mmCIF file of C-alpha atoms and ligand atoms in Angstrom:
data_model
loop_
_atom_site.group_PDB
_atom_site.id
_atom_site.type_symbol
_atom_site.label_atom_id
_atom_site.label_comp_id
_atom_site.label_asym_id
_atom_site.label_seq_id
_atom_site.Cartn_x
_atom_site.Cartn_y
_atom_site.Cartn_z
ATOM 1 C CA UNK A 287 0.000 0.000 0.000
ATOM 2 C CA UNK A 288 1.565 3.216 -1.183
ATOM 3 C CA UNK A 289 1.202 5.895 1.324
ATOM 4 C CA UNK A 290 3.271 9.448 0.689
ATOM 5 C CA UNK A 291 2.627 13.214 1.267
ATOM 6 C CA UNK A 292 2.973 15.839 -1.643
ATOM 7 C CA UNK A 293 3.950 19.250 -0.463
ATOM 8 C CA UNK A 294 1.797 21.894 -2.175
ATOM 9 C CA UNK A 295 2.575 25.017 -0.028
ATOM 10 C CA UNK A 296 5.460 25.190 2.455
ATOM 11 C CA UNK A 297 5.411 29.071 3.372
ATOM 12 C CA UNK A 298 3.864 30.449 6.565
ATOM 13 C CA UNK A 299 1.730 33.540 6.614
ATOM 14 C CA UNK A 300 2.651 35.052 3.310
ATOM 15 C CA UNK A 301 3.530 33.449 0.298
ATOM 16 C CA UNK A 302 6.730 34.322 -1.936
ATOM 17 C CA UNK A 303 7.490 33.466 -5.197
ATOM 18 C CA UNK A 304 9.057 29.921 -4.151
ATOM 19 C CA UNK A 305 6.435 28.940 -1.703
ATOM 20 C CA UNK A 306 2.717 28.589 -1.419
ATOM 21 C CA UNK A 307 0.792 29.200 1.565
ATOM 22 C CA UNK A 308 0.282 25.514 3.526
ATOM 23 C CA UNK A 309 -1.041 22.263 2.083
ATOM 24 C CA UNK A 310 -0.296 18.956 2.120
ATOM 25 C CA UNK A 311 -1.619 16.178 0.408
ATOM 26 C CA UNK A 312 -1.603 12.664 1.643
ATOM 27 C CA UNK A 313 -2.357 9.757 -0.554
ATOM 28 C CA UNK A 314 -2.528 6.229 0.444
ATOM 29 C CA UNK A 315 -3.583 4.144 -2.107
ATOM 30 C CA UNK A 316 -6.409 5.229 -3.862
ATOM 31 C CA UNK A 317 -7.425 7.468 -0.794
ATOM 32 C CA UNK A 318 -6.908 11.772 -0.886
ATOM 33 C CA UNK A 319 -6.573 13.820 2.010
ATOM 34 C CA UNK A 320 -5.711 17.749 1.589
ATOM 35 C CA UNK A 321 -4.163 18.938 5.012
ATOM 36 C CA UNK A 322 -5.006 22.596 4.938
ATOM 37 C CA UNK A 323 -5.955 24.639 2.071
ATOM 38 C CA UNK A 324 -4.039 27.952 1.861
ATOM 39 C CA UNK A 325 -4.814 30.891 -1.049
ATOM 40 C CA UNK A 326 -3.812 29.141 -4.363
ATOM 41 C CA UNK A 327 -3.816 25.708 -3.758
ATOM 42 C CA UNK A 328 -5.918 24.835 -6.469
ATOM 43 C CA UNK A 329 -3.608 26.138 -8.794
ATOM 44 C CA UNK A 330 -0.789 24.500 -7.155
ATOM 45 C CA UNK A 331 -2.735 21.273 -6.920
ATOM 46 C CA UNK A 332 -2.964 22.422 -11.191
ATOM 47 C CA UNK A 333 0.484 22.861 -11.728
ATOM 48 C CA UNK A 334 1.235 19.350 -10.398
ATOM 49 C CA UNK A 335 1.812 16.024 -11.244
ATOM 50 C CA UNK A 336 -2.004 15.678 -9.145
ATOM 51 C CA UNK A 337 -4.100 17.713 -11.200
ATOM 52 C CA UNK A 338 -7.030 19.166 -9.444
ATOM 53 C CA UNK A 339 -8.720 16.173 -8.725
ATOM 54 C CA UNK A 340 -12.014 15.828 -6.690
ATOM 55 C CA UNK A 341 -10.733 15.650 -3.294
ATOM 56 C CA UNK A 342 -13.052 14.135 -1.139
ATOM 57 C CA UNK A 343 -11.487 15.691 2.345
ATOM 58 C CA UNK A 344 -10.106 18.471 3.618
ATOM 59 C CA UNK A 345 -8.406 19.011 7.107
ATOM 60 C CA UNK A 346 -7.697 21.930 7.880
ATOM 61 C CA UNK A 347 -5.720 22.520 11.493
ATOM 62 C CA UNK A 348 -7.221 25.738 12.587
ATOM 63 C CA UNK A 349 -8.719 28.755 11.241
ATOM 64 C CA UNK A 350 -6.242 31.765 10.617
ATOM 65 C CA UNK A 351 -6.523 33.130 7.056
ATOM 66 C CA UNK A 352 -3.320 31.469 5.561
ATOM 67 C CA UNK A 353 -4.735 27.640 6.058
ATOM 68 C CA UNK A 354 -8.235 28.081 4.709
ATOM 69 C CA UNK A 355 -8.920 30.766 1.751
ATOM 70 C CA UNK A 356 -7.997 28.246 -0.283
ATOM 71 C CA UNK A 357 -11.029 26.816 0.006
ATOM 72 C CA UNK A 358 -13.654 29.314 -1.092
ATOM 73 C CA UNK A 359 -12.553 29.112 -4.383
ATOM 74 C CA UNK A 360 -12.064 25.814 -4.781
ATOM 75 C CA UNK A 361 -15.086 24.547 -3.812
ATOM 76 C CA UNK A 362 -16.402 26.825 -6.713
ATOM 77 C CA UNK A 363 -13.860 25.755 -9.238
ATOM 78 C CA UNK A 364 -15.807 22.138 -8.272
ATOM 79 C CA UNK A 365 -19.011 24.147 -8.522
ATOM 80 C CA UNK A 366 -18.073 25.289 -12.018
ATOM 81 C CA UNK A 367 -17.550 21.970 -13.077
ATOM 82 C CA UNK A 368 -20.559 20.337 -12.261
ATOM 83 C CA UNK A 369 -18.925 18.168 -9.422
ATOM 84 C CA UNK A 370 -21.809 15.942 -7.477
ATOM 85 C CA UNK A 371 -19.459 13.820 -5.213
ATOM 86 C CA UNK A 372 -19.723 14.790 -1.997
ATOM 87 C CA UNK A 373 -16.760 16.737 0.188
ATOM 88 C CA UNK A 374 -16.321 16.773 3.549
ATOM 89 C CA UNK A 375 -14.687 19.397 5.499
ATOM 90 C CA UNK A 376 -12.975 18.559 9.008
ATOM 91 C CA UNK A 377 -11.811 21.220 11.449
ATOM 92 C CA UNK A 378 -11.539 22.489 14.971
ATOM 93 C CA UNK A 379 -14.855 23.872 16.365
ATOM 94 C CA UNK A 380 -15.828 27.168 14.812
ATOM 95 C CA UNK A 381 -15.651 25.586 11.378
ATOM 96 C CA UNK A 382 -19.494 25.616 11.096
ATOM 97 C CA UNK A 383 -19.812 29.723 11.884
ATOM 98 C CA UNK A 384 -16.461 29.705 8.979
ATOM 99 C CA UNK A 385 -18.715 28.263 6.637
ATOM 100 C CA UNK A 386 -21.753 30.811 7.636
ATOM 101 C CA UNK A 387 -19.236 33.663 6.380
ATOM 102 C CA UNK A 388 -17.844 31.620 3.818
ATOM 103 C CA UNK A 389 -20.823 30.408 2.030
ATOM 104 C CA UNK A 390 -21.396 34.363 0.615
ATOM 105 C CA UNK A 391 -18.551 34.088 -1.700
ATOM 106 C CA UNK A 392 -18.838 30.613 -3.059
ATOM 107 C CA UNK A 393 -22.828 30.769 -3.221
ATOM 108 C CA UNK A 394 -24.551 27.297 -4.029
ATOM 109 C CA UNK A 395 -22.638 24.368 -4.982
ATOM 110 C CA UNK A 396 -23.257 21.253 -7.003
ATOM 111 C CA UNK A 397 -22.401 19.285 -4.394
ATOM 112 C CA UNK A 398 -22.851 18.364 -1.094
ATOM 113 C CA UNK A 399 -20.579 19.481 1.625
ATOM 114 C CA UNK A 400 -20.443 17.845 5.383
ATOM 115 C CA UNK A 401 -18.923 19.968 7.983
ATOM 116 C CA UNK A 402 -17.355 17.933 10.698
ATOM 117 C CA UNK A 403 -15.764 19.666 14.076
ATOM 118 C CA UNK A 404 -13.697 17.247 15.516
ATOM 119 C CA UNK A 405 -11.576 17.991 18.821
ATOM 120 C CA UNK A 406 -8.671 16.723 20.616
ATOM 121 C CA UNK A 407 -8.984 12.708 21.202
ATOM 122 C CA UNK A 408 -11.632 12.284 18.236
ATOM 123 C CA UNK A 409 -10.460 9.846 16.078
ATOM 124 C CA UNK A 410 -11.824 8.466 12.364
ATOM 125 C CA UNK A 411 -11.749 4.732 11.867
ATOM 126 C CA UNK A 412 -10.561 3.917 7.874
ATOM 127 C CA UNK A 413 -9.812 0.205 8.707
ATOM 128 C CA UNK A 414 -6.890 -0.443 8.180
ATOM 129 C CA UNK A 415 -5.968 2.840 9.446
ATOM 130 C CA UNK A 416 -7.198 5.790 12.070
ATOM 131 C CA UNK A 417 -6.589 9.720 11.582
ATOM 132 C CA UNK A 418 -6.118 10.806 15.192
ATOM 133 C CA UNK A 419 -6.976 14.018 16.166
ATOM 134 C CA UNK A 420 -4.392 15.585 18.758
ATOM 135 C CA UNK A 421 -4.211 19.346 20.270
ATOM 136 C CA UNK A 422 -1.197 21.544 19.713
ATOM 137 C CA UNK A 423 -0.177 24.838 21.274
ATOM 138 C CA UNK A 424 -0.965 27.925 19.218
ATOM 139 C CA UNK A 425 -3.145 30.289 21.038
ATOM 140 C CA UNK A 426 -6.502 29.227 19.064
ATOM 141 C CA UNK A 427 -8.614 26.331 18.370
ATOM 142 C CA UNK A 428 -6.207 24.258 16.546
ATOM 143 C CA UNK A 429 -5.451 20.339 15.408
ATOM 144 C CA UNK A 430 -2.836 18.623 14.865
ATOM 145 C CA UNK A 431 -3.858 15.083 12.801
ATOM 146 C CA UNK A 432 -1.999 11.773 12.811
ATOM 147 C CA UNK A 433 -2.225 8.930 10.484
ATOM 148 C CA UNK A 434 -1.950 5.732 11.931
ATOM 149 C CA UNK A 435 -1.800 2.493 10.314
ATOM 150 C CA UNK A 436 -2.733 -0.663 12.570
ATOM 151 C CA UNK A 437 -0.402 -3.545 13.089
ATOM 152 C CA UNK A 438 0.009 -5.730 10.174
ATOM 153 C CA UNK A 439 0.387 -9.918 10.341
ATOM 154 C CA UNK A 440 3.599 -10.775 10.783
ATOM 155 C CA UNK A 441 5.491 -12.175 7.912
ATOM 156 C CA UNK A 442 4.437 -16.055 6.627
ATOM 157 C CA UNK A 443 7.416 -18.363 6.896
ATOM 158 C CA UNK A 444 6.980 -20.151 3.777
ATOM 159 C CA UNK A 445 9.409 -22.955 4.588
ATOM 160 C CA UNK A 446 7.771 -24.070 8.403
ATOM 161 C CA UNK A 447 4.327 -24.361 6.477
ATOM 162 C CA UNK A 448 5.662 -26.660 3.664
ATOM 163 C CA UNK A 449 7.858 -28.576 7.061
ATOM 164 C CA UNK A 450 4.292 -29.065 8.801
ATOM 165 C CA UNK A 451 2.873 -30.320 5.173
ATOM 166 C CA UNK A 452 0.666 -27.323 4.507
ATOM 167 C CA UNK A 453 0.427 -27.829 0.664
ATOM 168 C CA UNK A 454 1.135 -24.518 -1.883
ATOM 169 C CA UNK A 455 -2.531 -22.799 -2.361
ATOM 170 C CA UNK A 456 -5.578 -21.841 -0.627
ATOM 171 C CA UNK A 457 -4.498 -23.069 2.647
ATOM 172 C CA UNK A 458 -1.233 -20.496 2.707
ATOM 173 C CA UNK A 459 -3.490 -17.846 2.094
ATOM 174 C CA UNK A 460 -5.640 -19.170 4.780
ATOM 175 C CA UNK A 461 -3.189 -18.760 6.790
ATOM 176 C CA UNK A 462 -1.763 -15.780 6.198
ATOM 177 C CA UNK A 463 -5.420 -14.388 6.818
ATOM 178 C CA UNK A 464 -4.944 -15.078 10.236
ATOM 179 C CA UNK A 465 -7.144 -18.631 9.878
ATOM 180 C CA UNK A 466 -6.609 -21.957 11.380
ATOM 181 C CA UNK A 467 -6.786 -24.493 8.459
ATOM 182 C CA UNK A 468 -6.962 -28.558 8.005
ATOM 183 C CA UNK A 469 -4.690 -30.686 6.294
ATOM 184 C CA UNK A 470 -6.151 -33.294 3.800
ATOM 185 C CA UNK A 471 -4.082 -35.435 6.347
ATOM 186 C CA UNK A 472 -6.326 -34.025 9.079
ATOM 187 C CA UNK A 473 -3.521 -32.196 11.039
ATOM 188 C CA UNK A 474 -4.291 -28.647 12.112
ATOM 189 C CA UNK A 475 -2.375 -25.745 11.471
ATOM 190 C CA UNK A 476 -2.730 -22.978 13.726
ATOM 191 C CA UNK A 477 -1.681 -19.556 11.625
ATOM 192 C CA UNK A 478 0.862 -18.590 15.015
ATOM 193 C CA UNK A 479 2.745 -21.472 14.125
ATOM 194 C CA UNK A 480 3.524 -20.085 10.182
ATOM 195 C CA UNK A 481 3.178 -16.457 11.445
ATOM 196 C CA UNK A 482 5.784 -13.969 12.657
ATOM 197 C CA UNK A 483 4.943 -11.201 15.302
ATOM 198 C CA UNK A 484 3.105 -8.544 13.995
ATOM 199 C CA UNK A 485 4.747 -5.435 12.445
ATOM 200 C CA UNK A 486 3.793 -1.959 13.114
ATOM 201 C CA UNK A 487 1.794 -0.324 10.820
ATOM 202 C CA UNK A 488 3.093 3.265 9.142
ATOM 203 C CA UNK A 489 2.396 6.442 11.309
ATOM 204 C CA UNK A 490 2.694 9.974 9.899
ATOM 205 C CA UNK A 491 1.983 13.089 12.007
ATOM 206 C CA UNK A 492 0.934 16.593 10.907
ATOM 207 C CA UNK A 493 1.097 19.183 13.653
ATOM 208 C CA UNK A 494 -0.012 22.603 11.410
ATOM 209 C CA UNK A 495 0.861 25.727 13.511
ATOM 210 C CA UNK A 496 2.373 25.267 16.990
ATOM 211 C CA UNK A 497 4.877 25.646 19.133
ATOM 212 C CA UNK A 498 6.529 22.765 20.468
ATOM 213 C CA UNK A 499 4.036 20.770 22.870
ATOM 214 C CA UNK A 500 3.625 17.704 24.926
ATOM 215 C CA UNK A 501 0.715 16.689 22.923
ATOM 216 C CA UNK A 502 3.009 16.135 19.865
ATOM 217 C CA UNK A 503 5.616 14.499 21.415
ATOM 218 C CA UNK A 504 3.406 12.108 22.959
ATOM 219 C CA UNK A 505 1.168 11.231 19.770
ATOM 220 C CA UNK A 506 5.022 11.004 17.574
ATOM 221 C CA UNK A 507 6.619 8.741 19.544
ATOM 222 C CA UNK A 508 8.484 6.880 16.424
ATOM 223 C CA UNK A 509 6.404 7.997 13.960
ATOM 224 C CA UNK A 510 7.488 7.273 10.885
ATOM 225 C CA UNK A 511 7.241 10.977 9.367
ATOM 226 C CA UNK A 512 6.913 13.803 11.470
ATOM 227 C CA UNK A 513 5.465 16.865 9.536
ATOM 228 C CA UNK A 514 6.063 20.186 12.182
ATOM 229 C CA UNK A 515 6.236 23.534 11.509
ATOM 230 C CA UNK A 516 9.307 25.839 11.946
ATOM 231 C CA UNK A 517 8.157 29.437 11.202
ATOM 232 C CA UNK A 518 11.900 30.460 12.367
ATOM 233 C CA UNK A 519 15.075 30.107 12.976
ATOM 234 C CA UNK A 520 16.923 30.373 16.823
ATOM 235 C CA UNK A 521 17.221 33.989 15.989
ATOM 236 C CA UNK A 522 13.806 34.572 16.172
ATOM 237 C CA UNK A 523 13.646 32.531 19.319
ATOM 238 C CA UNK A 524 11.507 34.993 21.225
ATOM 239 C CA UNK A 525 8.755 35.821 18.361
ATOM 240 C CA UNK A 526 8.249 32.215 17.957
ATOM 241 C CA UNK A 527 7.750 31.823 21.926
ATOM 242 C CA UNK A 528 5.387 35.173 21.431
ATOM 243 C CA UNK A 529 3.273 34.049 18.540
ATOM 244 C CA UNK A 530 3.088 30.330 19.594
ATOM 245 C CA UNK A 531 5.488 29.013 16.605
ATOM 246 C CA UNK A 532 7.903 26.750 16.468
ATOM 247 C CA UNK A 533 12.001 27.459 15.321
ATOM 248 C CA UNK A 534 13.792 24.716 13.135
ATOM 249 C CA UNK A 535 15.666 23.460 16.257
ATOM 250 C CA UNK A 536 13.070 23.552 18.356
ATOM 251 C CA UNK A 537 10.900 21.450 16.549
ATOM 252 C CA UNK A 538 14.121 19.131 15.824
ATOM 253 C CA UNK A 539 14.416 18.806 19.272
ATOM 254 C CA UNK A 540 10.868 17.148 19.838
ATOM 255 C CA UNK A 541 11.717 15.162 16.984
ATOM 256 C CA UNK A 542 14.920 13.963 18.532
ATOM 257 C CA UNK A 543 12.592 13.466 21.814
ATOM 258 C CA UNK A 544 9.818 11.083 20.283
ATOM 259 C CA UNK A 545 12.819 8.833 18.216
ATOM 260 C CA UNK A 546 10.722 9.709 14.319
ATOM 261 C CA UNK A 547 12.664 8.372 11.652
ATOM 262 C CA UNK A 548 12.277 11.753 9.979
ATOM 263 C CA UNK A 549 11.098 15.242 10.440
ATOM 264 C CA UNK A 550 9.935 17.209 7.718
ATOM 265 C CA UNK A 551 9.359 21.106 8.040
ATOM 266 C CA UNK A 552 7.675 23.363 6.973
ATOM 267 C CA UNK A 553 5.508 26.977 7.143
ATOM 268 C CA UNK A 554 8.827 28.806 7.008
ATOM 269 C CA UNK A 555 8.834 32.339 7.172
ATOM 270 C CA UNK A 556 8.969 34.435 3.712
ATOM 271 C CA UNK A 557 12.457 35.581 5.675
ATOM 272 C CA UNK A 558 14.101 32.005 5.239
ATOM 273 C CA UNK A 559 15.165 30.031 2.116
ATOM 274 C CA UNK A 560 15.082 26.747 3.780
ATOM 275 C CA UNK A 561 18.535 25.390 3.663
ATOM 276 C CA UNK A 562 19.555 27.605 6.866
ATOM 277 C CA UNK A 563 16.163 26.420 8.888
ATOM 278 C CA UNK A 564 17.703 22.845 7.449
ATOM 279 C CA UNK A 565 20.961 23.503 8.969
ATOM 280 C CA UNK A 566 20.114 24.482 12.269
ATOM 281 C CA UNK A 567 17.261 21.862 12.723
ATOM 282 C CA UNK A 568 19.992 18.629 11.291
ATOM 283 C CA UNK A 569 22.490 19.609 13.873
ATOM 284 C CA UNK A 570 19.860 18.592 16.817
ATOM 285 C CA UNK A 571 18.127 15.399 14.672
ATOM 286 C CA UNK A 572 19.739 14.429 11.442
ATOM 287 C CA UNK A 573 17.821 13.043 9.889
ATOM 288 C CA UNK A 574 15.098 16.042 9.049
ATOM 289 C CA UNK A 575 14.428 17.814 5.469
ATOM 290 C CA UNK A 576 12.447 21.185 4.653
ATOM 291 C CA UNK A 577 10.455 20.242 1.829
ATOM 292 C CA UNK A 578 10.004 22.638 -1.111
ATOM 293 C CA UNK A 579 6.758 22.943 -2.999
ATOM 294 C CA UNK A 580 5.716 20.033 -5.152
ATOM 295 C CA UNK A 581 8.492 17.755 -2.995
ATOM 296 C CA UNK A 582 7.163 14.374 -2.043
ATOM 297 C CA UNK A 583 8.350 12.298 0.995
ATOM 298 C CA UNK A 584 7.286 8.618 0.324
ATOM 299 C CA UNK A 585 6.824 6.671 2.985
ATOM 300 C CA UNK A 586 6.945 3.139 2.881
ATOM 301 C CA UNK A 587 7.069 0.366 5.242
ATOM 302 C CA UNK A 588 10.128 0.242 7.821
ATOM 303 C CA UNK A 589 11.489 -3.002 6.526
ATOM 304 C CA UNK A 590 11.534 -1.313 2.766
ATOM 305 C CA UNK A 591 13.198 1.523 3.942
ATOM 306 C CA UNK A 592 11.827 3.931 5.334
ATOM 307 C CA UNK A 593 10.608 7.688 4.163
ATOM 308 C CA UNK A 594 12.782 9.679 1.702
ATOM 309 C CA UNK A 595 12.191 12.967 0.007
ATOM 310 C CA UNK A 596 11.897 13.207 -3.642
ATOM 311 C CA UNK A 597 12.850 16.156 -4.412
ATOM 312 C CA UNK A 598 10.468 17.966 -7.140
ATOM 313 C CA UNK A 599 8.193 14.651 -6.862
ATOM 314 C CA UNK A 600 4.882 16.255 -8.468
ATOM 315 C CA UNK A 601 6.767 18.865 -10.423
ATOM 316 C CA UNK A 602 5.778 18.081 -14.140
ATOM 317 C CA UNK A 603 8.655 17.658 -16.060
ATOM 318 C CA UNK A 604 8.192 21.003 -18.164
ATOM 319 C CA UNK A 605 8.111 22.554 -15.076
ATOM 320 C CA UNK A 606 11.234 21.145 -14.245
ATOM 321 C CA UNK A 607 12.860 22.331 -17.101
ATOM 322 C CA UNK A 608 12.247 26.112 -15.873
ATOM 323 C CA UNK A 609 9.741 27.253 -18.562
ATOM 324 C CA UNK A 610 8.024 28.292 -15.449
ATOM 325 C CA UNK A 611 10.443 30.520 -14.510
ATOM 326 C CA UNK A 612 8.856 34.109 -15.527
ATOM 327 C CA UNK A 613 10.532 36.504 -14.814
ATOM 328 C CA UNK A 614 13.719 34.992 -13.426
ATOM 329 C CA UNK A 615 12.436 34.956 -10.287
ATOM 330 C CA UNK A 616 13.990 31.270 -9.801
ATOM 331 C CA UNK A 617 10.767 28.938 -9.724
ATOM 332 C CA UNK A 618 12.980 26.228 -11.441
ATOM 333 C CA UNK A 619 12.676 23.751 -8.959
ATOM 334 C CA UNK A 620 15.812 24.012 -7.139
ATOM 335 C CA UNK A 621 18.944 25.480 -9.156
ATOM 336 C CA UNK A 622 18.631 28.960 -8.500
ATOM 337 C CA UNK A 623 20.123 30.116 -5.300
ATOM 338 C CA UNK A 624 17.083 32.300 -4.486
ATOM 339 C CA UNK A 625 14.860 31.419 -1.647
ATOM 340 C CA UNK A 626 12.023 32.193 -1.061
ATOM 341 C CA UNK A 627 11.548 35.740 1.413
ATOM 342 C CA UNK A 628 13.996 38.306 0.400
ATOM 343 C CA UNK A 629 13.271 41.904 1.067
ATOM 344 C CA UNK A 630 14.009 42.437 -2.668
ATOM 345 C CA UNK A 631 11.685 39.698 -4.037
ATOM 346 C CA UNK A 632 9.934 41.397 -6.832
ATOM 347 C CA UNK A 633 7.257 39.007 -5.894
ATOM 348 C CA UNK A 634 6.496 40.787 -2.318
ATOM 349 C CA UNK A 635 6.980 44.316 -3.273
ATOM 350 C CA UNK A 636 4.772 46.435 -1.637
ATOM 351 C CA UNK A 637 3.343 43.961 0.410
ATOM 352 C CA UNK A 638 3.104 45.691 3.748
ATOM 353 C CA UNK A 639 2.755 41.908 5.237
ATOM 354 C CA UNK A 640 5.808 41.247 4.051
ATOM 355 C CA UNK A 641 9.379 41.868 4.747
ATOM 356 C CA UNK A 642 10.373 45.420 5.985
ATOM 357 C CA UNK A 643 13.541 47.137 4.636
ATOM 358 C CA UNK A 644 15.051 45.561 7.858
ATOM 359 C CA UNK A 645 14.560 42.411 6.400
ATOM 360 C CA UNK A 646 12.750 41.308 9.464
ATOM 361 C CA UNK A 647 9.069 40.165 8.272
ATOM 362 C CA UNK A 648 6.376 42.919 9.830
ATOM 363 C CA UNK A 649 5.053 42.119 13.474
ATOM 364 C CA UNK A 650 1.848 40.582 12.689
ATOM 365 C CA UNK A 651 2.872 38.730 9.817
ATOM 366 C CA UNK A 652 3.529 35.368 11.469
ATOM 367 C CA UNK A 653 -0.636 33.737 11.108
HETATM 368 ZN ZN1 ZN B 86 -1.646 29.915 12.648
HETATM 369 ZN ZN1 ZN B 87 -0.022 29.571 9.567
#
């Protein structure tokens, strides 16, 4: 069962030219999920190797304006379309008065949508899976969601069933299943006796906006993939303690705490290219990567691996290529040396939210 995450927006508060404001797909199997839905990610969803596809569910983690106005005008774009399968929204409470607001600018839809407020503890049963809903620390209503897989059967020793005369065939898979089964000789075979232990099932863990917290640590231990925000850098040490945000070590540090076999992060500030949030978060937990837009972290099962990044994993290949690019303002999918937030972007001119001539980004621009 493939299971991965594609990153459609990796900025915090403001976009730049590099980064769009947060989503995050995840895809297992067949199954969609859209983590947030920040301004533009329909477009981004567009310009990837995902295609705006009918998503049947959105999480979003709370309900400042750079994790939702995506939606309003995607849920037309499906509107415009003629979509009928239904969507269902999932949020902290207050997503039901969002919607009351909302509902002026997208007007009636061709489809229906379920709101569903889920708090701290909820949890949705998939089967072979749960998404866990956990708190985090950020001043408002806010979720953090986990995907956990459930144990799977432990691995079927091929050679002790053919030594206890189970024949190739049905009776294998019987067993594999979990079944007792008869041998044409009459002997039982109990499935323990072909069976390993279990193995763990695949957990990944999206925290959205917070600063570090308990709750995260606890619901991470040894995830898999640990998806946290870092806003800032150590520098900025203080404004992330002030606006309840995370810095790149700080969040490595919980990673390094709960044992995940990566950390990815994300929501940087439009004052960091990424490689210098990297840097200071690796020398606390190694093994953690700052995902640009249309990245991809796969993550299979432990025994195959482990997660990896793909760099540019849902970039189509003209994309790739840099025909993208514009007006050189280095959207080429990695080879420019330009990041994403500085002061002389062309893309944030005059955006008061922005970056000041200081370079530091205005007070209230961390959402
Ligand atoms: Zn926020
Ligand atoms: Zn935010």
């Amino acid at each position: 069962m493939d299971l991965d995450l594609v990153f459609l927006g990796t900025s915090g508060s403001v976009p730049t030219s590099r980064r769009g404001l947060p989503a995050t797909l995840v895809r297992r199997g067949g199954e969609r999920l859209l983590v947030d839905c920040g301004e533009g990610t329909q477009r981004q969803l567009l310009r990837s190797t995902v295609g705006l596809v009918e998503l049947p569910e959105v999480l979003l983690t709370h309900y400042h304006a750079d994790h939702y106005l995506g939606l309003p005008g995607m849920l037309k774009t499906f509107a415009l379309r003629g979509r009928e399968v239904p969507l269902t929204v999932y949020g902290p409470p207050g997503l039901k008065d969002l919607f009351g607001g909302l509902q002026r600018i997208f007007g009636k839809l061709t489809y229906p949508v379920e709101l569903r407020e889920l708090t701290e503890g909820d949890t949705l049963d998939r089967g072979e899976y749960r998404i866990v809903v956990f708190g985090v620390s950020h001043g408002v209503a806010a979720n953090g969601y986990a995907l956990a897989e459930l144990p799977r059967p432990g691995r079927f020793d091929v050679e002790q069933a053919r030594a206890l005369g189970v024949p190739e065939g049905p009776l294998f898979g019987r067993l594999q299943a979990g079944e007792a089964v008869q041998l044409p000789e009459g002997d039982e075979v109990r499935p323990e006796q072909v069976l390993g232990p279990p193995r763990p099932g695949r957990k990944v863990v999206l925290t959205g906006d917070t600063a570090p917290a308990a709750t995260v640590l606890e619901i991470a231990q040894e995830a898999d993939l640990l998806v946290h925000e870092a806003t800032f850098a150590e520098e900025e040490r203080l404004r992330a303690d002030e606006t309840l945000h995370s810095t790149g070590a700080g969040a490595a540090a919980l990673a390094e705490a709960a044992e995940v076999h990566m950390l990815a992060l994300t929501h940087l500030s439009n004052r960091y290219f990424g490689p210098e949030i990297a840097r200071e978060a690796r020398a606390v937990f190694r093994e953690t990567v700052v995902p640009r837009d249309f990245d991809i972290i796969d993550v299979p099962f432990q025994e195959r691996g482990g997660p990896r990044l793909v760099k540019a994993g849902a970039r189509p290949a003209r994309e790739e290529a840099g025909v993208d690019g514009g007006h050189g303002a280095g959207d080429g999918g990695g080879r420019s040396h330009r990041g994403g937030g500085d002061p002389g972007d062309p893309a944030l001119g005059g955006d008061p939210v922005g970056a000041s001539p200081g370079g530091r980004a205005a007070s209230r621009g961390a959402r």
